[in-house]
């Protein structure tokens, strides 16, 4: 007869093997920690891949694949997104209510306005139509994940993996066909706009980079409307 634990239906020998595996994993993590600190990129990439998989297992078993409600009435699973359920109106609404810099700036400054600024700057630098569209949508995942500070995000490989997966769904939802050059330009502009914003909100600690499109060039008024008008200009719907 199979030896089972307290009526749970779990084979006790299997439970012991699982415990031993977890203990071995803890030892391996301790060893890998030093390797990763030493900056070995191949090892770091593999380590992050394992961490991502563990995060997926936890999400699958603790309800992390549940849905959230959105303004439009859609329900979406952030960790397993259906592109058909990603609505531009939901993105615009959420990002216009979401503050940059975790709300620590001198005044409220929305992710929606940041995204419009990125899109405008991409246009000013001669970026393609697709790059301008991606500039507007590059933070769309934050409409469903919120805006996590960079130092925290960098310590959460499971989060960054989920974010990338959602952004892939965003590209599919809006039929974006980006080149490597498009993505590089948007990344560069995003970084420059972020430094510009930091210089405005925290002038004692940051200097402003030169931009083609200054913040004052953007329309005033409600950020949700600003976002949707820019989307309309770019034929996003």
PDB file of C-alpha atoms in Angstrom:
ATOM      1  CA  UNK A   1       0.000   0.000   0.000  1.00  0.00           C
ATOM      2  CA  UNK A   2       1.264   3.453  -0.860  1.00  0.00           C
ATOM      3  CA  UNK A   3       2.310   5.503   2.134  1.00  0.00           C
ATOM      4  CA  UNK A   4       0.346   8.776   2.043  1.00  0.00           C
ATOM      5  CA  UNK A   5       0.378  11.829   4.284  1.00  0.00           C
ATOM      6  CA  UNK A   6      -2.515  12.995   6.509  1.00  0.00           C
ATOM      7  CA  UNK A   7      -5.232  12.046   4.050  1.00  0.00           C
ATOM      8  CA  UNK A   8      -4.269  14.711   1.533  1.00  0.00           C
ATOM      9  CA  UNK A   9      -3.652  12.159  -1.191  1.00  0.00           C
ATOM     10  CA  UNK A  10      -0.008  13.166  -1.605  1.00  0.00           C
ATOM     11  CA  UNK A  11       2.501  10.336  -1.664  1.00  0.00           C
ATOM     12  CA  UNK A  12       4.855  10.900   1.298  1.00  0.00           C
ATOM     13  CA  UNK A  13       7.900   9.731  -0.667  1.00  0.00           C
ATOM     14  CA  UNK A  14       7.056  12.218  -3.391  1.00  0.00           C
ATOM     15  CA  UNK A  15       6.659  14.944  -0.770  1.00  0.00           C
ATOM     16  CA  UNK A  16      10.108  14.087   0.584  1.00  0.00           C
ATOM     17  CA  UNK A  17      11.608  14.225  -2.903  1.00  0.00           C
ATOM     18  CA  UNK A  18       9.980  17.608  -3.461  1.00  0.00           C
ATOM     19  CA  UNK A  19      11.407  18.928  -0.199  1.00  0.00           C
ATOM     20  CA  UNK A  20      14.878  17.685  -1.129  1.00  0.00           C
ATOM     21  CA  UNK A  21      14.552  19.317  -4.548  1.00  0.00           C
ATOM     22  CA  UNK A  22      13.600  22.632  -2.962  1.00  0.00           C
ATOM     23  CA  UNK A  23      16.526  22.440  -0.554  1.00  0.00           C
ATOM     24  CA  UNK A  24      18.886  21.745  -3.454  1.00  0.00           C
ATOM     25  CA  UNK A  25      17.359  24.659  -5.340  1.00  0.00           C
ATOM     26  CA  UNK A  26      17.996  26.961  -2.383  1.00  0.00           C
ATOM     27  CA  UNK A  27      21.646  25.910  -2.397  1.00  0.00           C
ATOM     28  CA  UNK A  28      21.901  26.501  -6.146  1.00  0.00           C
ATOM     29  CA  UNK A  29      20.329  29.946  -5.816  1.00  0.00           C
ATOM     30  CA  UNK A  30      22.896  30.874  -3.171  1.00  0.00           C
ATOM     31  CA  UNK A  31      25.684  29.769  -5.510  1.00  0.00           C
ATOM     32  CA  UNK A  32      24.230  31.555  -8.530  1.00  0.00           C
ATOM     33  CA  UNK A  33      23.783  34.780  -6.582  1.00  0.00           C
ATOM     34  CA  UNK A  34      27.524  35.367  -6.565  1.00  0.00           C
ATOM     35  CA  UNK A  35      27.870  34.457 -10.247  1.00  0.00           C
ATOM     36  CA  UNK A  36      25.128  36.886 -11.229  1.00  0.00           C
ATOM     37  CA  UNK A  37      26.698  39.637  -9.101  1.00  0.00           C
ATOM     38  CA  UNK A  38      29.910  39.194 -11.056  1.00  0.00           C
ATOM     39  CA  UNK A  39      28.077  40.274 -14.192  1.00  0.00           C
ATOM     40  CA  UNK A  40      28.190  37.082 -16.249  1.00  0.00           C
ATOM     41  CA  UNK A  41      25.467  37.916 -18.788  1.00  0.00           C
ATOM     42  CA  UNK A  42      24.833  34.360 -20.084  1.00  0.00           C
ATOM     43  CA  UNK A  43      24.406  33.093 -16.529  1.00  0.00           C
ATOM     44  CA  UNK A  44      22.196  36.061 -15.628  1.00  0.00           C
ATOM     45  CA  UNK A  45      19.958  35.409 -18.625  1.00  0.00           C
ATOM     46  CA  UNK A  46      19.562  31.745 -17.708  1.00  0.00           C
ATOM     47  CA  UNK A  47      19.002  32.604 -14.045  1.00  0.00           C
ATOM     48  CA  UNK A  48      16.271  35.081 -14.971  1.00  0.00           C
ATOM     49  CA  UNK A  49      14.651  32.500 -17.246  1.00  0.00           C
ATOM     50  CA  UNK A  50      14.430  30.039 -14.345  1.00  0.00           C
ATOM     51  CA  UNK A  51      13.087  32.757 -12.043  1.00  0.00           C
ATOM     52  CA  UNK A  52      10.486  33.633 -14.659  1.00  0.00           C
ATOM     53  CA  UNK A  53       9.352  30.025 -14.906  1.00  0.00           C
ATOM     54  CA  UNK A  54       9.057  29.741 -11.128  1.00  0.00           C
ATOM     55  CA  UNK A  55       6.990  32.922 -11.133  1.00  0.00           C
ATOM     56  CA  UNK A  56       4.693  31.442 -13.776  1.00  0.00           C
ATOM     57  CA  UNK A  57       4.206  28.289 -11.715  1.00  0.00           C
ATOM     58  CA  UNK A  58       3.298  30.363  -8.661  1.00  0.00           C
ATOM     59  CA  UNK A  59       0.889  32.462 -10.694  1.00  0.00           C
ATOM     60  CA  UNK A  60      -0.793  29.387 -12.143  1.00  0.00           C
ATOM     61  CA  UNK A  61      -1.304  27.827  -8.726  1.00  0.00           C
ATOM     62  CA  UNK A  62      -2.294  30.804  -6.574  1.00  0.00           C
ATOM     63  CA  UNK A  63      -4.894  32.521  -8.733  1.00  0.00           C
ATOM     64  CA  UNK A  64      -2.499  34.927 -10.421  1.00  0.00           C
ATOM     65  CA  UNK A  65      -4.151  34.186 -13.746  1.00  0.00           C
ATOM     66  CA  UNK A  66      -7.412  35.750 -12.630  1.00  0.00           C
ATOM     67  CA  UNK A  67      -9.077  38.632 -14.445  1.00  0.00           C
ATOM     68  CA  UNK A  68      -9.437  42.330 -13.666  1.00  0.00           C
ATOM     69  CA  UNK A  69     -12.299  44.648 -14.634  1.00  0.00           C
ATOM     70  CA  UNK A  70     -11.738  47.610 -16.932  1.00  0.00           C
ATOM     71  CA  UNK A  71     -13.514  50.890 -17.564  1.00  0.00           C
ATOM     72  CA  UNK A  72     -15.059  49.672 -20.832  1.00  0.00           C
ATOM     73  CA  UNK A  73     -16.600  46.647 -19.156  1.00  0.00           C
ATOM     74  CA  UNK A  74     -14.034  44.204 -20.509  1.00  0.00           C
ATOM     75  CA  UNK A  75     -12.374  41.677 -18.249  1.00  0.00           C
ATOM     76  CA  UNK A  76      -8.753  40.872 -18.960  1.00  0.00           C
ATOM     77  CA  UNK A  77      -6.133  38.524 -17.554  1.00  0.00           C
ATOM     78  CA  UNK A  78      -2.928  40.595 -17.186  1.00  0.00           C
ATOM     79  CA  UNK A  79      -0.658  37.540 -16.983  1.00  0.00           C
ATOM     80  CA  UNK A  80      -2.290  35.852 -19.988  1.00  0.00           C
ATOM     81  CA  UNK A  81      -3.663  38.721 -22.084  1.00  0.00           C
ATOM     82  CA  UNK A  82      -6.078  38.335 -24.970  1.00  0.00           C
ATOM     83  CA  UNK A  83      -5.254  41.060 -27.533  1.00  0.00           C
ATOM     84  CA  UNK A  84      -8.934  41.288 -28.463  1.00  0.00           C
ATOM     85  CA  UNK A  85      -9.732  42.539 -24.947  1.00  0.00           C
ATOM     86  CA  UNK A  86      -7.205  45.394 -24.981  1.00  0.00           C
ATOM     87  CA  UNK A  87      -9.206  48.575 -25.610  1.00  0.00           C
ATOM     88  CA  UNK A  88      -7.684  51.940 -26.483  1.00  0.00           C
ATOM     89  CA  UNK A  89     -10.261  53.707 -24.303  1.00  0.00           C
ATOM     90  CA  UNK A  90      -9.213  51.604 -21.301  1.00  0.00           C
ATOM     91  CA  UNK A  91      -5.554  52.394 -21.921  1.00  0.00           C
ATOM     92  CA  UNK A  92      -6.241  56.132 -22.258  1.00  0.00           C
ATOM     93  CA  UNK A  93      -8.439  56.226 -19.162  1.00  0.00           C
ATOM     94  CA  UNK A  94      -6.042  54.321 -16.927  1.00  0.00           C
ATOM     95  CA  UNK A  95      -2.860  56.075 -18.055  1.00  0.00           C
ATOM     96  CA  UNK A  96      -4.454  59.499 -17.602  1.00  0.00           C
ATOM     97  CA  UNK A  97      -5.155  58.589 -13.960  1.00  0.00           C
ATOM     98  CA  UNK A  98      -1.720  57.071 -13.359  1.00  0.00           C
ATOM     99  CA  UNK A  99       1.042  59.312 -12.015  1.00  0.00           C
ATOM    100  CA  UNK A 100       4.655  59.247 -13.094  1.00  0.00           C
ATOM    101  CA  UNK A 101       7.379  58.924 -10.425  1.00  0.00           C
ATOM    102  CA  UNK A 102       5.014  57.075  -8.048  1.00  0.00           C
ATOM    103  CA  UNK A 103       3.326  60.409  -7.368  1.00  0.00           C
ATOM    104  CA  UNK A 104       6.500  61.983  -5.957  1.00  0.00           C
ATOM    105  CA  UNK A 105       6.741  64.782  -8.537  1.00  0.00           C
ATOM    106  CA  UNK A 106       6.042  68.408  -7.707  1.00  0.00           C
ATOM    107  CA  UNK A 107       2.547  67.979  -9.175  1.00  0.00           C
ATOM    108  CA  UNK A 108       0.481  65.269 -10.824  1.00  0.00           C
ATOM    109  CA  UNK A 109       1.948  64.237 -14.156  1.00  0.00           C
ATOM    110  CA  UNK A 110       0.249  61.375 -15.947  1.00  0.00           C
ATOM    111  CA  UNK A 111       1.693  58.455 -17.851  1.00  0.00           C
ATOM    112  CA  UNK A 112      -0.738  59.371 -20.656  1.00  0.00           C
ATOM    113  CA  UNK A 113       0.876  62.804 -21.114  1.00  0.00           C
ATOM    114  CA  UNK A 114       4.320  61.200 -20.983  1.00  0.00           C
ATOM    115  CA  UNK A 115       3.292  58.795 -23.755  1.00  0.00           C
ATOM    116  CA  UNK A 116       1.968  61.612 -25.947  1.00  0.00           C
ATOM    117  CA  UNK A 117       5.229  63.506 -25.439  1.00  0.00           C
ATOM    118  CA  UNK A 118       7.245  60.433 -26.449  1.00  0.00           C
ATOM    119  CA  UNK A 119       5.124  60.001 -29.582  1.00  0.00           C
ATOM    120  CA  UNK A 120       5.506  63.671 -30.534  1.00  0.00           C
ATOM    121  CA  UNK A 121       9.262  63.602 -29.969  1.00  0.00           C
ATOM    122  CA  UNK A 122       9.583  60.468 -32.111  1.00  0.00           C
ATOM    123  CA  UNK A 123       7.743  62.331 -34.874  1.00  0.00           C
ATOM    124  CA  UNK A 124       9.976  65.392 -34.452  1.00  0.00           C
ATOM    125  CA  UNK A 125      13.043  63.177 -34.870  1.00  0.00           C
ATOM    126  CA  UNK A 126      11.751  61.775 -38.138  1.00  0.00           C
ATOM    127  CA  UNK A 127      10.447  58.489 -36.778  1.00  0.00           C
ATOM    128  CA  UNK A 128       8.133  56.344 -38.879  1.00  0.00           C
ATOM    129  CA  UNK A 129       4.389  56.263 -38.368  1.00  0.00           C
ATOM    130  CA  UNK A 130       4.720  52.896 -36.645  1.00  0.00           C
ATOM    131  CA  UNK A 131       7.383  54.280 -34.308  1.00  0.00           C
ATOM    132  CA  UNK A 132       5.088  57.203 -33.426  1.00  0.00           C
ATOM    133  CA  UNK A 133       2.267  54.777 -32.689  1.00  0.00           C
ATOM    134  CA  UNK A 134       4.541  52.647 -30.528  1.00  0.00           C
ATOM    135  CA  UNK A 135       5.710  55.794 -28.757  1.00  0.00           C
ATOM    136  CA  UNK A 136       2.106  56.383 -27.719  1.00  0.00           C
ATOM    137  CA  UNK A 137       1.538  52.757 -26.714  1.00  0.00           C
ATOM    138  CA  UNK A 138       4.921  51.857 -25.233  1.00  0.00           C
ATOM    139  CA  UNK A 139       3.573  52.067 -21.666  1.00  0.00           C
ATOM    140  CA  UNK A 140       0.144  50.571 -22.418  1.00  0.00           C
ATOM    141  CA  UNK A 141       0.826  47.609 -20.124  1.00  0.00           C
ATOM    142  CA  UNK A 142       0.889  50.037 -17.181  1.00  0.00           C
ATOM    143  CA  UNK A 143      -2.839  50.573 -17.722  1.00  0.00           C
ATOM    144  CA  UNK A 144      -3.222  47.039 -16.372  1.00  0.00           C
ATOM    145  CA  UNK A 145      -0.085  46.626 -14.199  1.00  0.00           C
ATOM    146  CA  UNK A 146       0.311  50.171 -12.829  1.00  0.00           C
ATOM    147  CA  UNK A 147       3.630  52.036 -12.953  1.00  0.00           C
ATOM    148  CA  UNK A 148       6.319  50.208 -10.981  1.00  0.00           C
ATOM    149  CA  UNK A 149       9.480  52.241 -10.132  1.00  0.00           C
ATOM    150  CA  UNK A 150      12.485  51.162 -12.194  1.00  0.00           C
ATOM    151  CA  UNK A 151      14.625  50.067  -9.194  1.00  0.00           C
ATOM    152  CA  UNK A 152      11.795  47.789  -8.052  1.00  0.00           C
ATOM    153  CA  UNK A 153      11.006  46.520 -11.543  1.00  0.00           C
ATOM    154  CA  UNK A 154      14.631  45.513 -12.104  1.00  0.00           C
ATOM    155  CA  UNK A 155      14.410  43.254  -9.044  1.00  0.00           C
ATOM    156  CA  UNK A 156      11.267  41.492 -10.259  1.00  0.00           C
ATOM    157  CA  UNK A 157      12.137  39.341 -13.281  1.00  0.00           C
ATOM    158  CA  UNK A 158       8.683  37.780 -13.161  1.00  0.00           C
ATOM    159  CA  UNK A 159       7.139  41.228 -13.501  1.00  0.00           C
ATOM    160  CA  UNK A 160       9.340  42.274 -16.398  1.00  0.00           C
ATOM    161  CA  UNK A 161       8.537  39.037 -18.219  1.00  0.00           C
ATOM    162  CA  UNK A 162       4.800  39.578 -17.699  1.00  0.00           C
ATOM    163  CA  UNK A 163       5.142  43.175 -18.871  1.00  0.00           C
ATOM    164  CA  UNK A 164       6.932  42.125 -22.063  1.00  0.00           C
ATOM    165  CA  UNK A 165       4.284  39.502 -22.719  1.00  0.00           C
ATOM    166  CA  UNK A 166       1.544  42.086 -22.327  1.00  0.00           C
ATOM    167  CA  UNK A 167       3.319  44.543 -24.591  1.00  0.00           C
ATOM    168  CA  UNK A 168       3.534  41.840 -27.261  1.00  0.00           C
ATOM    169  CA  UNK A 169      -0.244  41.511 -26.941  1.00  0.00           C
ATOM    170  CA  UNK A 170      -0.553  45.302 -27.329  1.00  0.00           C
ATOM    171  CA  UNK A 171       1.418  45.196 -30.577  1.00  0.00           C
ATOM    172  CA  UNK A 172      -0.876  42.452 -31.841  1.00  0.00           C
ATOM    173  CA  UNK A 173      -4.015  44.267 -30.696  1.00  0.00           C
ATOM    174  CA  UNK A 174      -3.119  47.377 -32.694  1.00  0.00           C
ATOM    175  CA  UNK A 175      -1.452  45.600 -35.650  1.00  0.00           C
ATOM    176  CA  UNK A 176       1.928  47.233 -35.102  1.00  0.00           C
ATOM    177  CA  UNK A 177       4.755  46.108 -37.357  1.00  0.00           C
ATOM    178  CA  UNK A 178       7.886  47.538 -35.788  1.00  0.00           C
ATOM    179  CA  UNK A 179      11.407  47.391 -37.123  1.00  0.00           C
ATOM    180  CA  UNK A 180      14.442  47.156 -34.872  1.00  0.00           C
ATOM    181  CA  UNK A 181      15.152  50.798 -35.728  1.00  0.00           C
ATOM    182  CA  UNK A 182      11.638  51.796 -34.638  1.00  0.00           C
ATOM    183  CA  UNK A 183      12.072  50.122 -31.267  1.00  0.00           C
ATOM    184  CA  UNK A 184      15.517  51.611 -30.723  1.00  0.00           C
ATOM    185  CA  UNK A 185      14.281  55.112 -31.503  1.00  0.00           C
ATOM    186  CA  UNK A 186      11.328  54.816 -29.124  1.00  0.00           C
ATOM    187  CA  UNK A 187      13.582  53.447 -26.369  1.00  0.00           C
ATOM    188  CA  UNK A 188      16.029  56.328 -26.841  1.00  0.00           C
ATOM    189  CA  UNK A 189      13.276  58.947 -26.872  1.00  0.00           C
ATOM    190  CA  UNK A 190      11.595  57.386 -23.843  1.00  0.00           C
ATOM    191  CA  UNK A 191      14.855  57.703 -21.920  1.00  0.00           C
ATOM    192  CA  UNK A 192      15.365  61.316 -22.992  1.00  0.00           C
ATOM    193  CA  UNK A 193      11.793  62.281 -22.108  1.00  0.00           C
ATOM    194  CA  UNK A 194      12.179  60.609 -18.712  1.00  0.00           C
ATOM    195  CA  UNK A 195      15.334  62.644 -18.016  1.00  0.00           C
ATOM    196  CA  UNK A 196      13.559  65.804 -19.140  1.00  0.00           C
ATOM    197  CA  UNK A 197      10.655  65.081 -16.785  1.00  0.00           C
ATOM    198  CA  UNK A 198      13.024  64.376 -13.917  1.00  0.00           C
ATOM    199  CA  UNK A 199      14.705  67.740 -14.476  1.00  0.00           C
ATOM    200  CA  UNK A 200      11.297  69.441 -14.223  1.00  0.00           C
ATOM    201  CA  UNK A 201      10.074  67.602 -11.143  1.00  0.00           C
ATOM    202  CA  UNK A 202      13.412  67.167  -9.345  1.00  0.00           C
ATOM    203  CA  UNK A 203      15.607  70.006 -10.685  1.00  0.00           C
ATOM    204  CA  UNK A 204      18.163  69.754  -7.903  1.00  0.00           C
ATOM    205  CA  UNK A 205      19.160  66.245  -8.971  1.00  0.00           C
ATOM    206  CA  UNK A 206      18.764  66.171 -12.756  1.00  0.00           C
ATOM    207  CA  UNK A 207      19.703  68.143 -15.870  1.00  0.00           C
ATOM    208  CA  UNK A 208      17.462  68.447 -18.902  1.00  0.00           C
ATOM    209  CA  UNK A 209      18.548  66.902 -22.216  1.00  0.00           C
ATOM    210  CA  UNK A 210      17.874  68.723 -25.451  1.00  0.00           C
ATOM    211  CA  UNK A 211      14.544  67.848 -27.067  1.00  0.00           C
ATOM    212  CA  UNK A 212      12.933  68.666 -30.392  1.00  0.00           C
ATOM    213  CA  UNK A 213       9.471  68.788 -28.792  1.00  0.00           C
ATOM    214  CA  UNK A 214       9.241  70.592 -25.464  1.00  0.00           C
ATOM    215  CA  UNK A 215       6.522  69.842 -22.936  1.00  0.00           C
ATOM    216  CA  UNK A 216       4.995  73.281 -23.511  1.00  0.00           C
ATOM    217  CA  UNK A 217       4.380  72.280 -27.133  1.00  0.00           C
ATOM    218  CA  UNK A 218       1.766  69.765 -25.970  1.00  0.00           C
ATOM    219  CA  UNK A 219      -1.886  70.715 -25.742  1.00  0.00           C
ATOM    220  CA  UNK A 220      -3.238  71.672 -22.353  1.00  0.00           C
ATOM    221  CA  UNK A 221      -6.422  70.186 -20.954  1.00  0.00           C
ATOM    222  CA  UNK A 222      -7.492  66.714 -19.953  1.00  0.00           C
ATOM    223  CA  UNK A 223      -4.867  64.030 -20.453  1.00  0.00           C
ATOM    224  CA  UNK A 224      -7.328  61.325 -21.467  1.00  0.00           C
ATOM    225  CA  UNK A 225      -8.616  63.486 -24.308  1.00  0.00           C
ATOM    226  CA  UNK A 226      -5.054  64.443 -25.257  1.00  0.00           C
ATOM    227  CA  UNK A 227      -4.125  60.765 -25.511  1.00  0.00           C
ATOM    228  CA  UNK A 228      -7.176  59.844 -27.576  1.00  0.00           C
ATOM    229  CA  UNK A 229      -6.678  62.770 -29.961  1.00  0.00           C
ATOM    230  CA  UNK A 230      -3.106  61.711 -30.603  1.00  0.00           C
ATOM    231  CA  UNK A 231      -4.308  58.144 -31.149  1.00  0.00           C
ATOM    232  CA  UNK A 232      -6.847  59.424 -33.678  1.00  0.00           C
ATOM    233  CA  UNK A 233      -4.128  61.335 -35.543  1.00  0.00           C
ATOM    234  CA  UNK A 234      -2.210  58.071 -35.816  1.00  0.00           C
ATOM    235  CA  UNK A 235      -5.299  56.083 -36.888  1.00  0.00           C
ATOM    236  CA  UNK A 236      -5.196  53.965 -33.749  1.00  0.00           C
ATOM    237  CA  UNK A 237      -8.516  52.581 -32.590  1.00  0.00           C
TER     238      UNK A 237
END
